[in-house]
Short mmCIF file of C-alpha atoms in Angstrom, two decimals:
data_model
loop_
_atom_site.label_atom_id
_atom_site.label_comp_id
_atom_site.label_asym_id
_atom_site.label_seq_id
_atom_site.Cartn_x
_atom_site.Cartn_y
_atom_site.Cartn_z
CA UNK A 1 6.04 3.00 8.44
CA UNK A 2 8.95 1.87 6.27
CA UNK A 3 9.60 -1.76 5.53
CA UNK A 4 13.22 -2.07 4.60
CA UNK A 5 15.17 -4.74 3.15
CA UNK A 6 17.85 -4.76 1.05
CA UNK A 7 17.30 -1.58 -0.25
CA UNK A 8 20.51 0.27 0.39
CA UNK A 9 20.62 2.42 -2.50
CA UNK A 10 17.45 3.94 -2.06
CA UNK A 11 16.19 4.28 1.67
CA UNK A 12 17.44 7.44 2.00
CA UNK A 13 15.46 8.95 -1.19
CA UNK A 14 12.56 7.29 0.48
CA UNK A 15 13.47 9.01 4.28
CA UNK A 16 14.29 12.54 2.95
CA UNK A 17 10.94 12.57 0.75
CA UNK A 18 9.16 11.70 4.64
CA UNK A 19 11.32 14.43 6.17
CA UNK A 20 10.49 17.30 3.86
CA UNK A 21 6.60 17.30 3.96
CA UNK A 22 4.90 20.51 4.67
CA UNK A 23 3.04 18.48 7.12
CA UNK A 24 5.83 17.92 10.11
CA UNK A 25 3.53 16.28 12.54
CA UNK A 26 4.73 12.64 12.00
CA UNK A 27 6.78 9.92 13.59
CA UNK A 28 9.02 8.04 11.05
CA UNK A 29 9.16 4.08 11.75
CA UNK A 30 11.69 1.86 9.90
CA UNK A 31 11.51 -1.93 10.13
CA UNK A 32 14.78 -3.15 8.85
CA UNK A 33 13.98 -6.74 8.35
CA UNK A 34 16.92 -8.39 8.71
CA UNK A 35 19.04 -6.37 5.38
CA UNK A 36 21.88 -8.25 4.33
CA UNK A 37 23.30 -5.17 2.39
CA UNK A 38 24.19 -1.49 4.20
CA UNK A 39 20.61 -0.74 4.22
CA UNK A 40 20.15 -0.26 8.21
CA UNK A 41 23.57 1.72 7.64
CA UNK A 42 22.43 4.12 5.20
CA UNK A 43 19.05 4.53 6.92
CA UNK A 44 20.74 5.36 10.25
CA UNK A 45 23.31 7.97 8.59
CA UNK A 46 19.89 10.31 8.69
CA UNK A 47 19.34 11.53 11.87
CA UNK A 48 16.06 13.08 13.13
CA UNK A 49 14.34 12.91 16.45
CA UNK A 50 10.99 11.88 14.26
CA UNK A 51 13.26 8.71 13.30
CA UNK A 52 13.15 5.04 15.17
CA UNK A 53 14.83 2.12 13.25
CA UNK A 54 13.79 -1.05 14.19
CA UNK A 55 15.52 -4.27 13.42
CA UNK A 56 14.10 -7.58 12.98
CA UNK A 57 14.95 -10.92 11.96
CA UNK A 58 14.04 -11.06 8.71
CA UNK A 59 10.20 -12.04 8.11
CA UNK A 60 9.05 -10.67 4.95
CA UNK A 61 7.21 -6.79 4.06
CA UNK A 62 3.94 -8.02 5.57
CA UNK A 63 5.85 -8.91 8.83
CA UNK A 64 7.49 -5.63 8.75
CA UNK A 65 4.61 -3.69 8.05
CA UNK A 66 3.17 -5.32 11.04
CA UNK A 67 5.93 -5.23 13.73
CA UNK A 68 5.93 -0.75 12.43
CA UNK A 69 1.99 -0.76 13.02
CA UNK A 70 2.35 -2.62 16.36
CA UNK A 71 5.04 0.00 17.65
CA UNK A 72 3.19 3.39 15.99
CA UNK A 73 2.00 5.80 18.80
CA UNK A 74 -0.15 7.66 16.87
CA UNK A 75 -4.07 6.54 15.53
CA UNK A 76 -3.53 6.56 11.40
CA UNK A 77 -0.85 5.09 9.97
CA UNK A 78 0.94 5.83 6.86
CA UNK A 79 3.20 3.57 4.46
CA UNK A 80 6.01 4.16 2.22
CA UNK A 81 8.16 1.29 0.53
CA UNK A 82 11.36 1.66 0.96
CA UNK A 83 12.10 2.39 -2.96
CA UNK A 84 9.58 5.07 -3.32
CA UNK A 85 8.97 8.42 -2.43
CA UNK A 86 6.27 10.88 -1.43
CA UNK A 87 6.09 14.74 -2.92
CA UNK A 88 6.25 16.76 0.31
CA UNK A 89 2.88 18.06 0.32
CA UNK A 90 1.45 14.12 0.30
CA UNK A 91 0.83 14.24 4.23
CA UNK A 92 -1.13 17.93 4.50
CA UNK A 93 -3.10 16.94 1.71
CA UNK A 94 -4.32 13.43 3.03
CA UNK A 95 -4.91 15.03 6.66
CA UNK A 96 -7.10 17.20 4.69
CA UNK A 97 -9.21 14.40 3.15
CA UNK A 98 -9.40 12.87 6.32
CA UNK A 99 -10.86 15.71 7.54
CA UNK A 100 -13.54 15.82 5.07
CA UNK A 101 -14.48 12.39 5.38
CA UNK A 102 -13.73 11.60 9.25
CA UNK A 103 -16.49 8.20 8.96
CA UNK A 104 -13.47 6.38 6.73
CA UNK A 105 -10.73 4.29 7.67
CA UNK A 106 -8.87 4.21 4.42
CA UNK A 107 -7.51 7.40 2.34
CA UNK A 108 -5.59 6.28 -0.47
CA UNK A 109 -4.52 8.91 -3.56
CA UNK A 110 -3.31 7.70 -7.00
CA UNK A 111 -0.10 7.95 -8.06
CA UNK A 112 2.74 8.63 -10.49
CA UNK A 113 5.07 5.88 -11.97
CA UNK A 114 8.74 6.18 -12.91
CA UNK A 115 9.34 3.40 -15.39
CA UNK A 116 12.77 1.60 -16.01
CA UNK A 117 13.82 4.38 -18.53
CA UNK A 118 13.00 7.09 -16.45
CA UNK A 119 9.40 8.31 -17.60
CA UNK A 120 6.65 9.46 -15.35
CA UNK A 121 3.44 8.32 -16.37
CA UNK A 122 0.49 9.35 -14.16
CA UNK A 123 -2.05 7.42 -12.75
CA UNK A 124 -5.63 7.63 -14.24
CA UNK A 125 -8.50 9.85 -12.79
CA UNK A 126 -10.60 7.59 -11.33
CA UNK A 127 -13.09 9.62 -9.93
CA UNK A 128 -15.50 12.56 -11.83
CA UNK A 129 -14.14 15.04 -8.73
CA UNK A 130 -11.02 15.73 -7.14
CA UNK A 131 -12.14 13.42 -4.17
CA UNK A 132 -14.66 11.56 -2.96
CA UNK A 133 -15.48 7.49 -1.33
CA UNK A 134 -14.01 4.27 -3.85
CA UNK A 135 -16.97 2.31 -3.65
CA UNK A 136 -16.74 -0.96 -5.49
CA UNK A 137 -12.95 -1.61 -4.42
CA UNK A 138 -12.77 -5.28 -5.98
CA UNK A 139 -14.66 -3.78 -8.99
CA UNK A 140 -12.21 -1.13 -9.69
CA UNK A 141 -9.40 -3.24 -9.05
CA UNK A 142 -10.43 -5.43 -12.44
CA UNK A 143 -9.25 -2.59 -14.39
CA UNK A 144 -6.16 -0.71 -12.51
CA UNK A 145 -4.81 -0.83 -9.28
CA UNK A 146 -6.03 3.41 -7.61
CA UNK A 147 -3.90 3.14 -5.06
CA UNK A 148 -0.56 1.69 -4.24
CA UNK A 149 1.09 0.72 -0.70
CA UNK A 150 2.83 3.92 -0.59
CA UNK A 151 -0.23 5.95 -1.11
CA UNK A 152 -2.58 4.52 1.75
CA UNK A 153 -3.50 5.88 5.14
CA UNK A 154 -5.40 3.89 7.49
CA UNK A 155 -6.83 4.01 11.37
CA UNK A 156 -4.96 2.23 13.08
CA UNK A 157 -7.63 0.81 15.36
CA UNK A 158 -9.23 -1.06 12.31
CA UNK A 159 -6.21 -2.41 11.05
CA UNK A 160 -5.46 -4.28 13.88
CA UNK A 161 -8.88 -5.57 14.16
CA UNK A 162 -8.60 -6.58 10.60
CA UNK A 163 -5.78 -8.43 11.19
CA UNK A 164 -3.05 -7.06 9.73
CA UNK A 165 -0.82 -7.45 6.43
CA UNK A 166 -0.68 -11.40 5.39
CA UNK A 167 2.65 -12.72 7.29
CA UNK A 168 4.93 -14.88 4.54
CA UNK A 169 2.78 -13.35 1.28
CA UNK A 170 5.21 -12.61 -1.42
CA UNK A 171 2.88 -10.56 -3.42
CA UNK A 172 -0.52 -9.01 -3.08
CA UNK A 173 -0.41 -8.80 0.22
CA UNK A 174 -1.32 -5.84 0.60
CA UNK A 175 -3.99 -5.82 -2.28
CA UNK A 176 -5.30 -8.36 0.37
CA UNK A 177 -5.63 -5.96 3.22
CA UNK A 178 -7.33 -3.53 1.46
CA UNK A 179 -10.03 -5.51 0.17
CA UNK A 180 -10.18 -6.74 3.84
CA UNK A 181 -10.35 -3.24 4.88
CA UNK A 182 -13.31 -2.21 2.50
CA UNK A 183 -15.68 -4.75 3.87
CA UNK A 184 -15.46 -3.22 7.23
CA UNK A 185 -15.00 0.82 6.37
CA UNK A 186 -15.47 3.12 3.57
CA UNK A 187 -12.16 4.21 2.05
CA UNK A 188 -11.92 7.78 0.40
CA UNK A 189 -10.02 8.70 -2.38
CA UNK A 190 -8.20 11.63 -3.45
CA UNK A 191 -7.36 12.23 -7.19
CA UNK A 192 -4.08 13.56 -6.82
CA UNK A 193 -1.17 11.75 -7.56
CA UNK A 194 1.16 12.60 -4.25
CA UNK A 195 3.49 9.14 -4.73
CA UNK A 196 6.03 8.41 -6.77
CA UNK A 197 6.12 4.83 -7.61
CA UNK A 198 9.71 3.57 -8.71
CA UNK A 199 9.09 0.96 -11.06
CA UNK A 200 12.25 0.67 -12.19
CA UNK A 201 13.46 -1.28 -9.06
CA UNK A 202 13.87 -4.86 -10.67
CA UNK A 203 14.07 -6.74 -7.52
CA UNK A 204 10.88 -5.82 -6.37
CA UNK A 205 8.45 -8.81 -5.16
CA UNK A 206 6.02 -7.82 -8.04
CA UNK A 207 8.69 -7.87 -10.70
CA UNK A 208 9.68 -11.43 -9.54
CA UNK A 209 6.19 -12.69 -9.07
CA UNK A 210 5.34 -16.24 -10.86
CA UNK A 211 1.84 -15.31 -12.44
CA UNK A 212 1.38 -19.67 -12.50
CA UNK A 213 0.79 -19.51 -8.60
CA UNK A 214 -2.23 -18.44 -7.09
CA UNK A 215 -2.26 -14.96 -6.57
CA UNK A 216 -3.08 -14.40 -2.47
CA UNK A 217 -6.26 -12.10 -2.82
CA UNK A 218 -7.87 -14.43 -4.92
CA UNK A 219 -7.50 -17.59 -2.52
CA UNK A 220 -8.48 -15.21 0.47
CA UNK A 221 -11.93 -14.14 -1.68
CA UNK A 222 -12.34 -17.59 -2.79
CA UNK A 223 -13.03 -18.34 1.23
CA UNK A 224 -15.13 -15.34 1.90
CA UNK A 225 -16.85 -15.35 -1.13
CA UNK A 226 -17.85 -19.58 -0.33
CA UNK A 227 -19.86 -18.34 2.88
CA UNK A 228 -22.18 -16.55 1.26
CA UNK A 229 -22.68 -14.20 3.90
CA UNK A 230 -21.39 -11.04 2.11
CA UNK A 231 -23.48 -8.48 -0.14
CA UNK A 232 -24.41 -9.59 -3.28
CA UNK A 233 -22.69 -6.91 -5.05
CA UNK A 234 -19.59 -7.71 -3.21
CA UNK A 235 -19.81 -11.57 -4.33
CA UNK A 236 -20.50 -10.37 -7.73
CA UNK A 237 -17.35 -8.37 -8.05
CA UNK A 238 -15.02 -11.05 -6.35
CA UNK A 239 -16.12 -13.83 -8.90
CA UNK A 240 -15.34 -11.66 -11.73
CA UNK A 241 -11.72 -10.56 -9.96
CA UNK A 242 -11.37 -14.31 -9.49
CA UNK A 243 -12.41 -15.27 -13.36
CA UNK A 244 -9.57 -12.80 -14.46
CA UNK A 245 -6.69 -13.61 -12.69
CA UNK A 246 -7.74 -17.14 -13.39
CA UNK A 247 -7.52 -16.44 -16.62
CA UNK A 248 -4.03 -14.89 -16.51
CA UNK A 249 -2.86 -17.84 -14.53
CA UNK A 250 -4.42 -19.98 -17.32
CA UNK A 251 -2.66 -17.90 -19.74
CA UNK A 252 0.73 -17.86 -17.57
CA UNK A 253 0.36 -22.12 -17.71
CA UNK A 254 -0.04 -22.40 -21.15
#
């Protein structure tokens, strides 16, 4: 699933990266979400009969993300932004680790960045072996973010039941999801970065973010932690994810 918007220039980086994995088993879902620019143009000058373009009225990426999930066929569902790109052995690879761990219902890998000058800087290892289960999700996330939106895999089946993406969330949206996710499944990891993330796009909701608001995972784990009826551990990590954006909010005020 590809949530597009305004992203004329690079949609079709994003749809060619899709359409050369080793891996050809796929259906390729774009939600153009109401592009003002030739974005549902350029997307439709590819043709492949793998390829459905859906257009919407525009909602925002969680909405998209949504309406592509809602229309997939298929049980696991994979997500690509529209200004990033996947090396073309990314899909063989994570069938693989879902093979090897068939109790999840997350598989995310790291990834590489592209920064504004045109450097690729890779990821961190995160785990001692090449793959394994990210236990601790909202502990991990204190110090880096392992996995992007581009570079998750999900059941579909749980996703639903969890909800969904976060309609009219500007940013962390999906940050939200996954932590959602990781109460209710195990999520294995694979230490291989098969995503290129293209930081260099300035108009990107994280670029534009106002660190003085709230950030939406934080509100959502301020409810869930307030109930009381999650694992201690879990509670543990969520106040100290909460004290340190806090903090950077605190810092962003000042």
């Amino acid at each position: 699933v590809i949530p597009l918007y305004n992203k004329e220039k690079y949609i079709q980086r994003a749809i060619q990266s899709v359409l050369a994995q080793t891996y050809p088993n796929f259906e390729l879902i774009i939600v153009d979400d109401g592009s003002t620019d030739g974005s549902f143009e350029a997307a439709n000058e590819i043709k492949d009969p793998r390829i459905r373009i859906i257009r919407q009225v525009n909602g925002g990426e969680s909405a998209a993300r949504n309406r592509g999930v809602a229309e997939a066929q298929y049980d696991w569902v994979a997500f690509l932004d529209a200004d990033d790109e996947w090396k073309n052995e990314y899909l063989g690879q994570m069938t693989e680790l879902i093979n090897w761990y068939p109790n999840c219902g997350v598989f995310g890998c790291c990834y590489s960045t592209i920064s504004g000058i045109g450097i690729p800087v890779n990821r961190d290892q995160l785990l001692p072996n090449n793959r394994g289960i990210l236990s601790r999700y909202t502990k991990i996330l204190q110090s880096c973010i392992p996995f992007n939106s581009s570079s998750v895999i999900v059941r579909k089946n749980i996703l639903l039941a969890a909800g969904g993406f976060p309609n009219g969330v500007n940013n962390g949206g999906d940050i939200d999801t996954w932590i959602r996710l990781s109460l209710v499944t195990e999520i294995a990891y694979l230490n291989n970065p098969l995503v290129i993330y293209h930081d260099e796009i300035i108009q990107s909701a994280g670029k534009s973010y106002d660190w003085r608001q709230e950030y939406y995972p934080v509100k959502m784990l301020r409810r869930i932690v307030s109930t009381k009826k999650l694992e201690r551990e879990f509670c543990e990590d969520s106040i100290e994810f909460i004290a340190q954006k806090d903090i950077k909010t605190s810092i962003a005020l000042f």
